[in-house]
Amino acid sequence: MTKPSLAVWKFASCDGCQLSILDCEDELLAIAGAVDIANFPEASREVKPGPYTVSLVEGSITTPHDRERIQEVRAQSGVLVAIGACATAGGIQALRNFSDVKGFTDAVYASPQYISTLETSTAISDHVKVDFELHGCPIDKYQLIRVLTDLLQGRTPLLPSESVCLDCKRAGVVCVMVTKGEPCLGPVTHTGCNALCPSYNRACFGCFGPKNTPNTTALADRCTENLGLEDEQMIRLFRTFNAGAPAFRTESERYENQNH
Amino acid sequence: MKTKTIKVDYLARVEGEGALSIAIQDNKLDHVHLKIFEPPRFFEGFMRGREFSEAPDITARICGICPVAYQMSSAHAMEAACGVTLDGPLRELRRLLYCGEWIESHVLHMYMLHAPDFLGYESAIHMAADHAEVVKRGLHMKKVGNAIVNLLGGREIHPINVRLGGFYKIPPLEKFRELAEQLKTVRDEAVTTAQWAAGLDFPDFTQDYTFVALSHPDEYPFNEGRVISSDGLDLDVNDYETRFKEQHEERSTALHSVLDNHITYFVGPLARVNLNYDQLSLLTRQVADDICWERGCNNPFKSILARALETIYACDEAIRIIDELEMPEAPFVPVEPKAGVGCAATEAPRGILYHRYTIDEQGLIQNAKIVPPTSQNQRVIEKDLYHFVEQVMHEPDDKIQWQCEQAIRNYDPCISCSTHFLNLKVTRS
């Protein structure tokens, strides 16, 4: 029986999510035994032709060329999994969606006329059908292994979509919002990090994006009314690595529109 | 007239997206272009208006391979703007965190990205079929390097525990002690790595380079030092931009950096080892002698040996820091915003990473400038390719292509950092 094939694709990103595969130091050779790693340029020169059983797609769509390329990737992929905040929500570079991108190119490049870029940074699902989204900035490597295992066994991957708060409670981590008055995105953020930041005495800043059915407005109201945050701070709070995720975008825009 | 083009449309085993094009006309080299097409992400643009305290978390996202470097350069630049200097255990712990990143990044490059070129494999996974023990050794070393970042940073990629003034939380001492035990094994493995790497077959290729690195009177450089070069430059970091300038070329979404408007220079492990050899630990220097390391080595293919030596050093230094570690009184010192400019350069695994920020009295960022190591190395990579192709032009195209890729990988280019990637194209006429 031929092994299922795995392809890894990069769009606009930091490479961190695909690096998670190479960071599976104990599991990497077993993964390579279970699947045929057919296209993974960060790790191998070898490129085998598609179609591929599973494609992992990292990064967001930010250029005209990438907008075309993702269509080709989709056409060659049996199952397409978007990995990380860039692929699922546009990433930190989606901050351009709220600004004038020309202002950005002028700020970074001395000869901005050489730069070809779109006005927006968008998620993979804005362009093609995505079969599964794995959240996080970066993703959690154990979740990745679990999703791959499920897919290879023909199961639909099922990961919890509750909030970070529940992880804190289970781990016995003291609430940073209640006890220290810190603006914590834990109540509206997707689980997956095992409540990492609160366990390091800091407020969650939303790496895993919005949870299923988040009540962002209630959280934001508490931050402004009880913790004394200004509108500008609220906008920044919701605008980091998952700024383009609908729930976070809507909430930040609510504050922006209030201002203007 | 006979023209031949060798093209690599998507360079493998580098971080990010790049391409290479070589054109040979009538057996004479016409051009070599390293093209970087990594989509730009405009960090300096959207940093404007963000809070100074956000810089470590945001700039980490420039690079998933060396996020600690971005956190270190941004934190030190902001602290410089606000007049805060860390010392004692907090300073030591930042060095420890950097040791972890150097180990994991150097081992990743040596074993998974570079060694397959020397041994003729497409990847480390292919290599594992014949050299399982070697690959497993690399994976173990990388895991322990990552364990340092994991413990002190909270996670390997985009650590969450770095803040202005120090850390959010200091893990308990016994956790560090457990790590030190593992590091002793990794140090032995690093020595084995250097001996093993010294036995690889290196192309006979040397160039006259200007090496640039940080230098500190008391230690091998991580987080601070003066900017020095093999040609006698000795510069305060605050004056960096008076001598180093970035240029923008059409074929690339990355900026190229030059010294004094025209000098191509070389940053990274080979530059650091050459310029700071005497600051390496005794064991590192002994191993260097054992493998007949040539002081002032100017064969870029031997950068794998420089990485191996620095890996031994990073293990030694991490063990020293843990042995002497005293718990700081508080996990961080307060950093209050102060209107002004702050800059810092630290030694990322791939070389100097320079950050400069202007902030206002509320701590909002007015301006940001970031010069990653790969932007600084891009010109020297192209120059190497140019001379190297002349040397191997008579070889078959597939061999030229592979060796050129290897020559690029000598620099462990991080195109995500420099906003670039590589594709190879050779044209012959």
XYZ file of C-alpha atoms in Angstrom:
689
model
C 0.000 0.000 0.000
C 1.404 3.413 -0.846
C 1.839 5.785 2.041
C -0.328 8.870 2.270
C 1.545 11.961 1.159
C 2.072 15.185 3.050
C 2.807 18.601 1.583
C 3.707 21.772 3.502
C 3.140 25.175 1.888
C 4.222 28.613 2.940
C 2.527 31.949 2.279
C 3.165 35.226 4.200
C 4.382 34.065 7.591
C 7.300 33.773 9.988
C 7.915 30.033 9.264
C 7.245 29.238 12.914
C 4.243 26.963 12.393
C 6.002 24.738 9.867
C 9.030 24.766 12.140
C 6.745 23.098 14.698
C 7.002 19.967 12.560
C 10.798 19.970 12.827
C 10.430 20.752 16.526
C 8.755 17.358 16.982
C 12.200 16.003 17.880
C 10.883 12.770 19.373
C 8.259 12.151 16.713
C 9.786 13.461 13.474
C 11.245 10.189 12.224
C 8.018 8.360 13.084
C 6.029 10.965 11.154
C 8.395 10.512 8.217
C 7.784 6.765 8.514
C 4.003 7.118 8.486
C 3.692 9.580 5.624
C 5.570 10.342 2.461
C 6.821 13.895 2.951
C 6.340 14.877 -0.662
C 6.743 18.641 -0.562
C 8.302 20.468 2.389
C 10.858 22.962 1.041
C 11.975 24.203 4.435
C 13.203 20.676 5.189
C 13.922 19.037 1.835
C 15.066 19.754 -1.717
C 12.953 16.900 -2.964
C 9.655 17.914 -4.516
C 7.311 15.157 -5.595
C 4.382 15.965 -7.850
C 0.841 16.079 -6.441
C -1.836 15.260 -5.719
C -1.160 15.159 -1.990
C -3.243 13.361 0.616
C -2.859 16.148 3.170
C -1.590 19.692 2.720
C -0.610 21.900 5.627
C -0.825 25.551 4.669
C 1.030 28.196 6.659
C 0.740 31.931 6.072
C -1.755 34.434 4.736
C -2.561 35.723 1.268
C -0.928 39.112 0.677
C 0.212 39.204 -2.954
C -1.485 38.750 -6.364
C 0.832 35.800 -7.045
C -0.077 34.036 -3.800
C -3.763 34.548 -4.515
C -3.268 32.401 -7.628
C -0.915 29.928 -5.978
C -3.362 28.962 -3.228
C -5.827 27.843 -5.919
C -3.186 25.455 -7.300
C -2.444 24.150 -3.817
C -6.133 23.508 -3.216
C -6.479 21.686 -6.535
C -3.627 19.328 -5.630
C -4.718 18.620 -2.060
C -7.074 15.964 -0.746
C -7.388 17.488 2.705
C -6.235 21.061 3.243
C -5.406 22.131 6.783
C -4.716 25.814 7.500
C -2.135 26.057 10.306
C -1.595 29.072 12.511
C -2.941 32.582 12.953
C -1.674 33.801 9.551
C -3.469 31.043 7.663
C -6.626 31.151 9.774
C -6.982 34.910 10.340
C -4.412 36.798 8.256
C -1.809 37.037 11.034
C -0.135 40.123 12.455
C 0.310 41.411 8.897
C -3.496 41.796 8.742
C -2.951 45.032 10.664
C -2.556 46.477 7.179
C -6.270 45.801 6.650
C -7.026 48.685 8.992
C -4.587 51.144 7.404
C -3.317 52.554 4.200
C -0.863 49.960 2.926
C 0.976 52.541 0.858
C 1.880 54.295 4.073
C 3.447 51.029 5.230
C 5.527 50.407 2.095
C 6.790 53.969 2.257
C 7.747 53.434 5.899
C 9.728 50.261 5.216
C 11.092 50.477 1.684
C 13.139 53.234 0.131
C 11.887 52.242 -3.333
C 8.272 51.212 -2.718
C 7.590 50.951 -6.452
C 9.399 47.565 -6.414
C 6.906 46.054 -4.013
C 3.906 44.119 -5.282
C 1.366 43.598 -2.553
C -2.360 43.415 -1.925
C -4.232 45.916 0.230
C -5.142 43.173 2.665
C -3.748 40.112 4.378
C -6.417 37.426 4.414
C -6.994 33.924 5.709
C -6.745 30.888 3.447
C -10.485 30.232 3.908
C -11.223 33.589 2.267
C -9.838 32.115 -0.956
C -10.401 28.357 -1.019
C -12.275 25.654 0.877
C -10.356 24.736 4.024
C -11.040 21.338 5.557
C -9.646 22.038 9.005
C -8.196 25.036 10.832
C -5.534 24.662 13.484
C -5.227 27.844 15.519
C -2.357 29.468 17.346
C 0.540 31.896 16.957
C 2.298 29.553 16.829
C 0.296 26.320 16.638
C 0.841 23.718 19.347
C 2.919 20.863 17.944
C 1.040 18.212 19.909
C -2.239 19.429 18.468
C -0.672 19.206 15.024
C 0.386 15.592 15.608
C -3.095 14.782 16.858
C -4.764 16.337 13.821
C -2.412 14.537 11.426
C -3.009 11.237 13.217
C -6.763 11.693 13.037
C -6.674 12.592 9.353
C -4.470 9.640 8.473
C -6.820 7.307 10.315
C -9.752 8.745 8.400
C -11.236 10.420 11.467
C -12.497 13.964 11.556
C -10.140 15.841 13.901
C -11.912 17.108 16.955
C -10.191 19.655 19.161
C -11.811 21.563 22.016
C -12.956 25.068 21.102
C -13.691 26.343 24.599
C -11.963 29.325 26.213
C -8.548 29.619 27.858
C -10.421 30.292 31.127
C -11.356 26.653 31.437
C -7.704 25.624 31.150
C -6.826 28.055 33.941
C -9.507 26.620 36.185
C -8.428 23.046 35.524
C -4.775 23.888 36.125
C -5.565 25.847 39.286
C -4.050 29.037 37.861
C -5.236 32.116 39.736
C -7.242 34.486 37.529
C -5.034 37.399 36.466
C -8.046 39.558 35.680
C -9.848 39.081 38.983
C -6.806 39.187 41.250
C -4.532 41.623 39.404
C -6.948 43.636 37.334
C -5.149 42.831 34.095
C -7.000 42.938 30.765
C -6.986 39.241 29.882
C -8.345 37.894 26.593
C -8.652 34.417 28.153
C -12.468 34.493 28.406
C -12.834 34.946 24.624
C -9.728 33.118 23.381
C -9.641 29.637 21.898
C -7.965 27.007 24.060
C -4.810 25.246 22.860
C -1.926 26.739 24.843
C -2.792 25.178 28.223
C -3.282 28.652 29.706
C 0.375 29.428 29.146
C 0.423 33.172 29.816
C -1.691 33.171 32.993
C 0.550 30.392 34.318
C 3.484 32.783 33.739
C 1.689 35.588 35.617
C 0.602 37.509 32.549
C -2.705 38.156 30.847
C -3.659 36.158 27.755
C -3.138 38.171 24.572
C -5.102 35.967 22.239
C -2.553 33.902 20.240
C -5.151 31.234 19.502
C -7.806 33.665 18.276
C -11.482 33.801 19.223
C -13.108 30.771 20.811
C -16.400 29.411 19.589
C -19.156 31.997 20.365
C -17.049 34.570 22.213
C -18.716 37.381 24.119
C -16.119 39.994 23.266
C -18.388 42.915 24.060
C -18.950 41.820 27.659
C -15.210 41.383 28.137
C -14.424 44.724 26.514
C -16.999 46.537 28.629
C -15.477 45.117 31.761
C -12.016 46.228 30.646
C -13.153 49.805 30.038
C -15.635 50.178 32.904
C -13.896 48.256 35.672
C -10.237 48.231 34.687
C -10.149 51.736 33.247
C -8.764 50.939 29.801
C -8.989 53.638 27.141
C -10.600 53.021 23.759
C -7.208 53.087 22.022
C -5.948 50.377 24.345
C -8.987 48.250 23.570
C -8.306 48.537 19.863
C -4.722 47.410 20.372
C -5.817 44.556 22.644
C -7.960 42.993 19.930
C -5.542 43.851 17.128
C -2.548 41.588 17.354
C -1.948 38.218 15.706
C -5.626 37.451 15.147
C -6.738 40.999 14.320
C -8.466 39.735 11.174
C -10.549 37.053 12.934
C -14.164 38.270 12.630
C -14.980 38.437 16.365
C -11.803 40.352 17.234
C -12.066 42.573 14.178
C -15.670 43.504 14.945
C -14.849 44.371 18.530
C -11.847 46.538 17.618
C -13.895 48.313 14.962
C -16.645 49.017 17.480
C -14.126 51.006 19.522
C -12.635 52.652 16.480
C -16.042 53.788 15.236
C -16.912 55.107 18.672
C -13.848 57.331 18.372
C -14.577 58.812 15.001
C 26.509 32.358 -28.915
C 25.460 29.795 -26.381
C 23.476 30.863 -23.349
C 22.558 28.627 -20.512
C 20.458 29.409 -17.494
C 20.419 27.503 -14.245
C 17.347 28.334 -12.228
C 16.227 27.381 -8.780
C 12.692 28.675 -8.497
C 12.196 27.902 -4.858
C 15.212 27.465 -2.682
C 14.898 24.602 -0.211
C 16.234 24.212 3.312
C 16.285 27.912 4.020
C 13.750 29.787 6.075
C 11.538 31.760 3.725
C 11.077 32.164 -0.002
C 13.908 32.836 -2.431
C 15.150 31.971 -5.878
C 18.471 31.819 -7.679
C 19.303 32.569 -11.265
C 22.681 32.004 -12.915
C 23.372 32.932 -16.537
C 26.421 31.655 -18.382
C 27.207 33.003 -21.822
C 29.870 31.387 -24.014
C 31.344 29.738 -20.948
C 31.594 33.073 -19.225
C 29.511 33.988 -16.218
C 26.999 36.664 -17.113
C 25.132 37.119 -13.860
C 24.141 35.565 -10.574
C 20.987 36.856 -8.914
C 19.651 35.886 -5.574
C 16.012 36.841 -5.722
C 13.945 37.132 -2.645
C 10.205 37.045 -3.135
C 9.000 36.468 0.394
C 5.924 38.675 0.679
C 6.650 41.828 2.640
C 4.870 42.080 5.975
C 5.583 45.741 6.874
C 6.493 45.357 10.521
C 8.115 48.755 10.799
C 4.954 50.259 9.359
C 2.447 48.800 11.745
C 4.684 49.125 14.814
C 3.866 52.836 14.706
C 1.298 53.681 17.336
C 1.801 50.466 19.295
C 2.882 50.512 22.942
C 6.599 50.175 23.640
C 5.899 47.173 25.869
C 4.384 45.290 22.927
C 7.579 45.334 20.851
C 9.033 42.016 22.132
C 5.820 40.080 21.422
C 5.142 41.715 18.065
C 8.664 41.646 16.619
C 9.072 37.984 17.661
C 6.578 37.266 14.876
C 9.081 38.389 12.277
C 10.824 35.054 12.649
C 9.651 31.741 14.037
C 13.231 30.416 13.986
C 14.861 33.152 16.049
C 12.081 34.903 17.995
C 14.338 35.268 21.052
C 16.710 37.440 19.030
C 13.872 39.814 18.163
C 12.706 39.880 21.761
C 16.229 40.611 22.981
C 17.002 43.384 20.482
C 13.618 45.074 20.946
C 13.689 44.837 24.753
C 17.215 46.235 24.972
C 16.411 49.045 22.534
C 13.325 50.068 24.543
C 15.232 49.849 27.817
C 17.968 52.021 26.296
C 15.334 54.605 25.323
C 14.013 54.592 28.895
C 17.406 54.634 30.585
C 17.181 51.161 32.142
C 20.063 48.682 32.221
C 19.711 45.128 33.501
C 22.412 43.514 35.571
C 22.908 40.576 37.904
C 20.707 37.501 37.547
C 18.264 39.101 35.079
C 21.097 39.873 32.690
C 22.433 36.345 33.124
C 19.021 34.810 32.508
C 18.708 36.706 29.253
C 22.051 35.249 28.203
C 20.765 31.811 29.168
C 17.672 32.248 27.019
C 19.871 33.243 24.095
C 22.059 30.154 24.648
C 18.925 28.055 24.207
C 18.078 29.745 20.926
C 21.629 29.456 19.607
C 21.688 25.741 20.395
C 18.347 24.937 18.800
C 18.917 27.177 15.777
C 22.525 26.101 15.138
C 21.659 22.420 15.517
C 18.654 22.795 13.235
C 20.907 24.306 10.612
C 23.887 21.990 10.991
C 21.948 18.737 11.040
C 18.746 19.385 9.158
C 19.564 22.116 6.645
C 23.312 22.041 5.911
C 24.734 18.551 6.603
C 22.532 16.903 3.931
C 24.390 19.009 1.323
C 27.780 17.723 2.427
C 26.604 14.123 2.442
C 24.506 14.300 -0.712
C 21.000 13.894 0.683
C 17.874 15.821 -0.160
C 17.017 16.245 3.516
C 17.876 15.099 7.025
C 15.007 12.644 6.783
C 16.600 11.050 3.719
C 19.927 11.172 5.544
C 18.441 9.321 8.517
C 18.043 6.187 6.389
C 21.846 5.798 6.304
C 22.926 7.915 9.271
C 20.227 7.319 11.851
C 22.517 7.875 14.828
C 23.774 11.182 13.487
C 20.278 12.518 12.876
C 19.065 11.291 16.261
C 21.989 13.029 17.948
C 21.014 16.266 16.241
C 17.388 15.910 17.238
C 18.367 15.299 20.855
C 20.625 18.362 20.961
C 17.945 20.511 19.388
C 15.394 19.283 21.884
C 17.524 20.345 24.847
C 18.232 23.752 23.286
C 14.501 24.148 22.889
C 14.009 23.005 26.489
C 15.916 26.091 27.708
C 13.692 28.378 25.654
C 10.666 26.407 26.782
C 11.471 26.703 30.473
C 12.514 30.338 30.539
C 10.404 31.553 27.640
C 7.275 29.457 28.177
C 7.390 27.893 24.703
C 9.961 27.317 21.954
C 8.377 29.416 19.224
C 7.302 32.959 20.142
C 8.121 32.731 23.859
C 5.726 34.620 26.128
C 7.875 35.223 29.215
C 10.103 38.070 27.978
C 9.098 41.596 28.971
C 10.752 44.975 29.204
C 12.863 44.932 32.359
C 13.188 41.152 32.542
C 10.657 38.336 32.694
C 7.070 37.814 33.843
C 8.066 34.887 36.014
C 11.293 33.154 36.996
C 10.926 29.359 37.041
C 12.165 27.582 40.187
C 15.891 26.932 40.539
C 15.507 23.141 40.543
C 14.076 23.256 37.039
C 17.245 24.992 35.847
C 19.385 22.430 37.636
C 17.612 19.584 35.854
C 18.345 21.326 32.580
C 22.021 21.679 33.439
C 22.293 17.893 33.715
C 20.843 17.465 30.223
C 23.102 20.214 28.920
C 26.178 18.296 30.019
C 25.154 15.453 27.705
C 24.470 17.912 24.908
C 27.852 19.525 25.427
C 29.472 16.108 24.825
C 27.310 15.687 21.753
C 28.361 19.136 20.568
C 32.010 18.115 20.840
C 31.209 14.989 18.828
C 29.402 17.215 16.328
C 32.455 19.415 15.831
C 34.692 16.372 15.326
C 32.193 14.828 12.927
C 31.693 18.066 10.978
C 35.470 18.540 10.684
C 35.556 15.305 8.669
C 33.165 16.618 6.017
C 34.433 17.428 2.568
C 34.724 21.199 2.156
C 34.920 22.849 -1.269
C 38.215 24.657 -1.672
C 36.877 28.212 -1.691
C 38.143 31.220 0.230
C 37.399 34.916 -0.079
C 38.713 38.104 1.403
C 35.902 39.090 3.765
C 35.047 41.989 6.039
C 33.661 40.241 9.102
C 31.381 42.218 11.428
C 30.232 41.185 14.907
C 29.598 42.540 18.361
C 32.456 42.435 20.810
C 32.440 42.738 24.573
C 35.517 42.995 26.813
C 34.337 40.380 29.317
C 32.348 37.824 27.377
C 31.442 36.249 24.081
C 28.790 38.591 22.671
C 25.062 37.966 23.004
C 23.110 41.012 24.169
C 25.602 43.844 24.130
C 28.921 45.019 22.831
C 30.551 47.345 20.368
C 30.249 46.729 16.642
C 33.660 45.709 15.357
C 35.031 44.445 12.072
C 38.044 42.567 10.785
C 39.108 45.837 9.127
C 39.388 47.749 12.374
C 35.897 49.226 12.745
C 35.043 49.832 16.415
C 31.695 51.516 16.796
C 29.195 52.275 19.521
C 25.830 50.697 18.689
C 24.261 54.172 18.854
C 26.371 55.119 15.837
C 25.497 52.012 13.822
C 23.439 53.887 11.253
C 26.199 56.377 10.557
C 28.218 53.604 8.909
C 25.715 50.908 7.918
C 23.034 51.761 5.374
C 20.317 49.753 3.721
C 19.655 49.760 -0.018
C 16.651 48.478 -1.859
C 17.031 46.536 -5.098
C 14.355 45.696 -7.581
C 14.727 41.921 -7.534
C 14.214 41.660 -3.833
C 11.657 42.406 -1.149
C 14.559 42.526 1.312
C 16.814 45.475 1.879
C 20.574 45.032 1.416
C 22.874 46.515 3.989
C 26.314 47.970 3.197
C 29.124 49.422 5.268
C 30.385 52.899 4.377
C 28.179 52.964 1.257
C 30.019 50.252 -0.649
C 31.619 47.602 1.560
C 30.023 44.166 1.488
C 30.330 42.493 4.863
C 29.734 39.185 6.585
C 27.843 38.594 9.858
C 27.034 35.397 11.765
C 28.851 32.514 13.460
C 31.972 32.601 11.276
C 32.350 36.352 11.829
C 31.787 35.997 15.577
C 34.239 33.138 16.019
C 36.858 34.986 13.980
C 36.437 38.259 15.853
C 35.861 36.923 19.374
C 37.877 33.724 19.453
C 39.623 34.487 22.736
C 36.292 34.875 24.521
C 35.236 31.312 23.723
C 35.360 28.853 26.630
C 38.473 26.784 27.241
C 36.756 23.577 26.101
C 35.598 25.246 22.884
C 39.112 26.425 22.107
C 40.545 22.983 22.887
C 38.106 21.355 20.493
C 38.941 24.035 17.924
C 42.591 23.024 18.233
C 41.709 19.333 17.986
C 39.890 19.854 14.720
C 42.683 22.124 13.433
C 40.408 25.166 13.246
C 42.192 27.866 11.366
C 42.026 31.267 13.082
C 40.503 33.832 10.735
C 38.962 31.064 8.620
C 37.623 32.529 5.388
C 36.039 29.493 3.776
C 32.281 30.087 4.146
C 31.546 26.364 3.754
C 33.267 25.934 7.121
C 30.584 28.012 8.815
C 29.154 24.645 9.902
C 32.276 24.268 12.068
C 31.810 27.751 13.506
C 28.251 26.761 14.421
C 29.522 23.577 16.045
C 32.071 25.544 18.101
C 29.439 28.072 19.141
C 27.137 25.227 20.140
C 29.802 23.890 22.494
C 30.258 27.407 23.832
C 26.516 27.940 24.311
C 26.278 24.678 26.292
C 29.265 25.651 28.416
C 27.897 29.125 29.024
C 24.406 27.852 29.856
C 25.862 25.381 32.372
C 28.000 28.143 33.916
C 25.025 30.486 34.226
C 22.890 27.809 35.878
C 25.719 26.776 38.247
C 26.210 30.342 39.421
C 22.554 31.371 39.263
C 20.997 33.258 42.138
C 17.312 33.987 42.028
C 16.631 37.646 41.249
C 14.723 39.640 43.885
C 11.963 40.335 41.378
C 11.352 38.850 37.920
C 11.679 42.294 36.325
C 12.646 45.871 37.007
C 10.036 48.508 36.154
C 10.537 50.343 32.864
C 8.709 53.678 32.631
C 8.289 55.272 29.214
C 10.459 58.247 28.393
C 10.222 60.160 25.130
C 13.299 59.518 23.022
C 15.233 57.141 20.834
C 16.685 53.784 21.821
C 18.725 51.353 19.814
C 20.292 47.992 20.441
C 22.108 45.274 18.562
C 22.277 41.681 19.737
C 23.785 38.586 18.184
C 21.009 36.500 16.659
C 22.106 32.983 15.665
C 22.609 34.324 12.111
C 24.396 37.529 13.129
C 23.817 41.095 14.266
C 20.193 42.120 14.676
C 19.794 45.889 15.029
C 16.642 47.638 16.287
C 15.950 51.347 16.729
C 12.752 52.858 18.123
C 11.504 56.362 18.749
C 8.837 56.500 21.455
C 6.786 59.339 22.916
C 6.218 60.184 26.589
C 3.306 57.698 26.786
C 5.496 54.968 25.359
C 3.795 54.893 21.969
C 6.125 53.932 19.133
C 6.648 56.753 16.638
C 9.206 55.044 14.472
C 10.836 51.644 14.173
C 13.813 50.382 12.234
C 14.919 46.760 12.118
C 18.006 45.419 10.336
C 18.060 41.599 10.367
C 21.211 39.533 9.784
C 20.151 38.134 6.428
C 19.732 41.622 4.936
C 23.309 42.240 5.954
C 24.540 38.982 4.441
C 22.619 39.172 1.210
C 25.338 40.963 -0.723
C 28.099 38.686 0.495
C 25.993 35.652 -0.465
C 25.665 36.984 -4.016
C 29.339 37.804 -4.170
C 30.244 34.292 -3.005
C 27.976 32.801 -5.628
C 29.547 34.887 -8.330
C 33.060 33.731 -7.524
C 32.020 30.198 -6.699
C 30.205 29.700 -10.017
C 33.320 30.803 -11.873
C 35.182 28.086 -10.036
C 32.669 25.289 -10.766
C 31.331 26.421 -14.148
C 32.669 23.344 -15.944
C 30.557 21.030 -13.768
C 27.172 19.674 -14.903
C 24.214 21.959 -14.225
C 22.665 19.842 -11.507
C 25.945 19.838 -9.596
C 26.389 23.595 -10.021
C 22.876 24.102 -8.806
C 23.245 21.957 -5.720
C 26.615 23.444 -4.793
C 25.252 26.961 -5.240
C 22.375 26.125 -2.965
C 24.883 24.834 -0.455
C 26.879 28.072 -0.788
C 23.732 30.030 0.033
C 22.954 27.760 2.962
C 26.429 28.494 4.357
C 24.819 31.667 5.691
C 21.718 29.935 7.096
C 19.712 32.677 5.428
C 16.478 33.528 7.111
C 14.415 35.013 4.380
C 11.373 35.391 6.581
C 13.466 37.769 8.650
C 14.837 39.690 5.737
C 11.457 39.458 4.035
C 12.910 37.357 1.265
C 13.291 33.856 -0.194
C 15.420 32.279 -2.918
C 14.720 30.664 -6.328
C 17.659 29.448 -8.557
C 17.926 30.043 -12.268
C 21.088 29.327 -14.345
C 21.140 30.552 -17.958
C 23.959 29.372 -20.221
C 24.699 30.654 -23.670
